[in-house]
Amino acid sequence: MTRWWLLVALAVGVSGAVLNVHIVPHTHDDVGWLKTVDQYYYGLNNSIQYAGVQYIIDNVVSALAQNPDRTFIYVETAFFARWWSEQTASTQELVQELVTSGQLEFISGGWCMNDEATAHYIAILDQMTLGHRWLLETFGVTPRIAWQIDPFGHSVNLAGLFALMGFDALFFARLDYQDYAKRHDEQNLEFIWRGTNAYTAPTTDLFTSIFHSGYGSPSGMWYESGDDPVADDPKMLSYNVDILADNFYNEMMSWSTSYKTNNLLVPFGSDFLFQNADMEYKNMEKLMTYIQANPSRYPNINIFYSTPSRYVEAVNAYQNTYGTTWSVKTDDFFPYADSAHSFWTGYFTSRPAQKGFTQSRTSILHTAHNLYTLAPWASSQVTTAMKNIKTLEAALGVGLHHDGITGTEKQHVCDDYCLRLDIGTNAAYDAISNIAGIMVANATGQTTYLSFCPLLNVSVCPATSKTTSAGNFIPVVLYNTLSWSRTEYVRFPVPSSVVQVLDSSLQSVSAQVFLTEPSDVLTDDSNKYTVVFKVTVPPMGYATYFLSSSVSTAEYTPIRTLSPEADYVVKNEYIELTFDGTSGMLKQVRNMKTQVITQVAQNFMWYKGSIGNLESSQASGAYIFRPTAQTPNIFTSTATVSIVSGSLVTEVRQTFNTFIQQTYRIYTGQPHVEVFSTVGPIEIADLDGKEVITKYTTNLDTSNKFYTDSNGMEMQERILDYRPTWDLTLEEPVAGNYYPIVSAAAIKDATTQLTVIVDRAEGTSSLSSGELEIMLHRRLLKDDSRGVDEALNENTVIRATHYLVINDTSVSARQMRRLQHIINNPFTAMFGLEANPSTFVSKYKTSFTPLRYSLPDNALIEGILPLDSGEVVFRLQNTFGLNEDSELSKTVSINLDTLFTDLVFVQLTETQITGNQALSSVKRLSWNTAATTTKSTQSPSPTSSRSILLQDRIITLNPMQLRTFRARLAN
């Protein structure tokens, strides 16, 4: 038994009367916030904030080596991995010893402490896997505790993911002030959080502990921040240890009344503290020594250095001794408010350009992962591929930080995040183009040149910008990251209306060409026109098409500008939209299959951001959403409208003002509407900060309920002016009813559902029955006093894509689930040099089909992550939640032996979801709840506790289940 456990066991044996105070030294090191990640690491730009992470780790390691009783936890692997790479062999050996002894413990272990509201679950898994992989390869450790101390609200599905990572517990600090008060009074700051309703309990049950007074040190003990040090020499006139010890003892005894056991975790540290580790440890130890030497003055207290994992073990032991039970929570901790007028719901939308750029990089990363793994004969020839892929992995790992993707950083830090993502994107493009170039070259010993067009969202593509020579075409290679075959439409800018498209069989493909939206057209007219055509791309494979601007077979459709007239209708075989002839606004939607008509009006509006008033000085800012009025302002009641109507796509283009345009697109054969919005730069000439929303008003009777996704996973029911676990008092009725979405929001009645699928994180609400509003962009003129000290005065233009689905409630989920993956995984388009298509087809490989079949609609290969060891982390998922769909919310089976065309699994071991530990070796603690006792069972799968035998490769997936394997693939 270790020394620390003897201390706890001694106290537990005395009827729980002695309070065990677990002092947990820590630092919270943002990987970007007020300074960039580099500035924080090196200690640069200290005029903004005095912080240097390299010195923190240097001094902590030195301090731990001086006293074996000292402990320290570290969270942000991005920083520690950088520091580790700079150390000598002797320092690395010392750190290894500290980790082995348990003095230094890695908590959470992700590349960053990711946000929980605006991060997609796939990106979260990527960044957690990156950190866990580094810790396992470097130290052989697997973290057991989630430490989400600073994110601004907490997600129920992320709690479930933490449980599936093998974690025993979660610690955090931020929750609504009303919720905290109730939990504090009811001794309910610790509980069991059930992370999803799709898994059988207790698979995703997670012991959760909320700090009593934030994640910083107790009052009076912020030594590096100016609090008095401990003077313990009685001969000195400044002797103060007795007073400080009295204060500390009384505070600990007070805190302990909010918890059920005789264990109390006390965070000791805060943002970028322990740069002077000796100061921190020395003062704490003087206090501890004095208290321990005076038991009559400080009875029934036992103080020692600890870690969260030690604390959780002690709490679990107390539970097992005294039969303690815990309440069960099944909803999330959104929205978060720290006072009556301060709802942290603005960051759901802040910096939408950064949010969109970050979320869209995941698809590029997965393209690189897939090609590297599925075409080993090609990737093995590209020596720089793995290094380049890791560049984007690391950039995304940093970008998911809770002051990154949230948009709550200073402007120069936002610029740095985006620069890193751009560098990572270009590095990944290099890996993709080189691997794909070898694949296309088809063993000719050459590499086919392939380029990219990263600015297609603004209709710019150098590869298609010149007129092709007679008889020549531009090869367009389209890669599909998803494990479903996809037939969809693509669009590219071209210089001429003279366009022809061929497939790889050299057959002509129907195409439609029309004028590009005027605001996008370059001065040289190289993108004056846009061509649209339909493609089919195999699952996780590629297909090739050929594009010519010297021969014309495409349908040219002119643009017609509408003046006030009768209502006008656009439709395909699935959906019909009616626009008001006078206002130009959407008016009605008809389901062409059921003939059900839904009244749907849509418009853009804005809330004026508060700069403070007599009720409260709270302003609307990067974190806080606080409008001056409950009713949004309408920009305009009419829109200028033009229409493009053709056999493949019909577009209704609306202009609302100088900085808001919108296009509705209906494609033939597709049952959803694509809504493409351009917003910005938001005008502030009137000196009003503006928060821009799109609002749908329908005739649906939604009973004040609406639905939002949780990190792209399960949908959560929201009820206006209501929280499931306490009686809510609201003084900010708009901001207090806003929730985050990463994938979708919906309203519905008994028969019809309106769903909006989004391409980035945004804030949403339904403030009246039948309404749904989504915030698209924000520009504010005053800081909200949460530390950034900078107004969110961002003059960016965003291009946001939404998919609008209005359908029978019973089938809406099947459209939503597929579309949420499609919107985040557009085809990766690569462009070859101008060539004769017949020659190209005869010489090169124009298609790649790595899967023998397309996976069922409710199953997805969520990721194939290549490792340096030659193994891969292979992750499968059932994409449907429990009871979402009568046909698809069911168990699905995948036969891995028949999955790949050319590759076979020669080794397959099921792991927890980040791939760092065999599932058979994961042993989580058991917890007693009021209704039942949780067990340490990990999965309902019959294969969850053993390696998968070579002859037993049929993998079953229950609704929303993720299953992960470490595997080796061979030809």
mmCIF file of N, CA and C in Angstrom, residues 369 372-374 863-875 900 905 907-909 911 915 964-969:
data_model
loop_
_atom_site.group_PDB
_atom_site.id
_atom_site.type_symbol
_atom_site.label_atom_id
_atom_site.label_comp_id
_atom_site.label_asym_id
_atom_site.label_seq_id
_atom_site.Cartn_x
_atom_site.Cartn_y
_atom_site.Cartn_z
ATOM 1 N N HIS A 369 -5.702 10.548 -43.666
ATOM 2 C CA HIS A 369 -5.640 9.285 -42.920
ATOM 3 C C HIS A 369 -6.063 8.105 -43.793
ATOM 4 N N TYR A 372 -3.607 7.295 -46.728
ATOM 5 C CA TYR A 372 -2.363 6.744 -46.191
ATOM 6 C C TYR A 372 -2.542 5.278 -45.822
ATOM 7 N N THR A 373 -3.697 4.950 -45.240
ATOM 8 C CA THR A 373 -3.928 3.592 -44.748
ATOM 9 C C THR A 373 -4.402 2.650 -45.836
ATOM 10 N N LEU A 374 -5.305 3.104 -46.685
ATOM 11 C CA LEU A 374 -5.960 2.216 -47.648
ATOM 12 C C LEU A 374 -5.139 2.010 -48.923
ATOM 13 N N GLY A 863 -13.319 6.531 -38.453
ATOM 14 C CA GLY A 863 -11.937 6.950 -38.608
ATOM 15 C C GLY A 863 -11.003 5.774 -38.801
ATOM 16 N N ILE A 864 -9.939 6.009 -39.575
ATOM 17 C CA ILE A 864 -8.840 5.054 -39.711
ATOM 18 C C ILE A 864 -7.565 5.844 -39.497
ATOM 19 N N LEU A 865 -7.030 5.761 -38.296
ATOM 20 C CA LEU A 865 -5.881 6.582 -37.919
ATOM 21 C C LEU A 865 -4.601 5.759 -38.018
ATOM 22 N N PRO A 866 -3.690 6.114 -38.924
ATOM 23 C CA PRO A 866 -2.431 5.377 -39.019
ATOM 24 C C PRO A 866 -1.481 5.740 -37.883
ATOM 25 N N LEU A 867 -0.794 4.747 -37.348
ATOM 26 C CA LEU A 867 0.164 4.942 -36.267
ATOM 27 C C LEU A 867 1.577 4.679 -36.764
ATOM 28 N N ASP A 868 2.558 5.249 -36.056
ATOM 29 C CA ASP A 868 3.955 5.047 -36.427
ATOM 30 C C ASP A 868 4.354 3.576 -36.352
ATOM 31 N N SER A 869 3.669 2.817 -35.501
ATOM 32 C CA SER A 869 3.989 1.402 -35.314
ATOM 33 C C SER A 869 3.583 0.545 -36.500
ATOM 34 N N GLY A 870 2.846 1.110 -37.438
ATOM 35 C CA GLY A 870 2.309 0.335 -38.546
ATOM 36 C C GLY A 870 0.890 -0.134 -38.296
ATOM 37 N N GLU A 871 0.429 0.025 -37.056
ATOM 38 C CA GLU A 871 -0.956 -0.304 -36.741
ATOM 39 C C GLU A 871 -1.862 0.856 -37.148
ATOM 40 N N VAL A 872 -3.160 0.601 -37.067
ATOM 41 C CA VAL A 872 -4.137 1.658 -37.259
ATOM 42 C C VAL A 872 -5.140 1.610 -36.112
ATOM 43 N N VAL A 873 -5.689 2.778 -35.786
ATOM 44 C CA VAL A 873 -6.847 2.842 -34.895
ATOM 45 C C VAL A 873 -8.067 2.923 -35.803
ATOM 46 N N PHE A 874 -8.891 1.896 -35.717
ATOM 47 C CA PHE A 874 -10.024 1.716 -36.629
ATOM 48 C C PHE A 874 -11.308 1.843 -35.825
ATOM 49 N N ARG A 875 -12.163 2.812 -36.198
ATOM 50 C CA ARG A 875 -13.339 3.112 -35.381
ATOM 51 C C ARG A 875 -14.609 3.010 -36.213
ATOM 52 N N PHE A 900 -12.986 -4.902 -46.979
ATOM 53 C CA PHE A 900 -12.023 -4.248 -47.862
ATOM 54 C C PHE A 900 -11.780 -5.068 -49.123
ATOM 55 N N PHE A 905 -7.554 -7.750 -42.326
ATOM 56 C CA PHE A 905 -7.105 -7.577 -40.956
ATOM 57 C C PHE A 905 -6.292 -8.805 -40.551
ATOM 58 N N GLN A 907 -4.545 -8.567 -37.602
ATOM 59 C CA GLN A 907 -4.559 -8.442 -36.141
ATOM 60 C C GLN A 907 -5.639 -7.439 -35.778
ATOM 61 N N LEU A 908 -6.414 -7.757 -34.742
ATOM 62 C CA LEU A 908 -7.529 -6.898 -34.386
ATOM 63 C C LEU A 908 -7.810 -7.046 -32.902
ATOM 64 N N THR A 909 -7.627 -5.951 -32.157
ATOM 65 C CA THR A 909 -7.898 -5.953 -30.723
ATOM 66 C C THR A 909 -8.829 -4.799 -30.400
ATOM 67 N N THR A 911 -10.456 -1.896 -28.314
ATOM 68 C CA THR A 911 -9.912 -0.986 -27.317
ATOM 69 C C THR A 911 -11.017 -0.040 -26.839
ATOM 70 N N GLY A 915 -8.212 4.202 -28.456
ATOM 71 C CA GLY A 915 -7.276 3.202 -28.961
ATOM 72 C C GLY A 915 -6.038 2.992 -28.128
ATOM 73 N N THR A 964 -13.997 0.633 -31.231
ATOM 74 C CA THR A 964 -12.661 1.016 -31.698
ATOM 75 C C THR A 964 -11.730 -0.177 -31.589
ATOM 76 N N PHE A 965 -10.816 -0.288 -32.563
ATOM 77 C CA PHE A 965 -9.890 -1.412 -32.614
ATOM 78 C C PHE A 965 -8.496 -0.905 -32.972
ATOM 79 N N ARG A 966 -7.499 -1.534 -32.375
ATOM 80 C CA ARG A 966 -6.127 -1.407 -32.888
ATOM 81 C C ARG A 966 -5.919 -2.588 -33.807
ATOM 82 N N ALA A 967 -5.467 -2.299 -35.003
ATOM 83 C CA ALA A 967 -5.444 -3.351 -36.015
ATOM 84 C C ALA A 967 -4.200 -3.234 -36.867
ATOM 85 N N ARG A 968 -3.917 -4.330 -37.537
ATOM 86 C CA ARG A 968 -2.909 -4.345 -38.595
ATOM 87 C C ARG A 968 -3.576 -4.814 -39.867
ATOM 88 N N LEU A 969 -3.308 -4.086 -40.929
ATOM 89 C CA LEU A 969 -3.868 -4.425 -42.231
ATOM 90 C C LEU A 969 -2.744 -4.871 -43.151
#
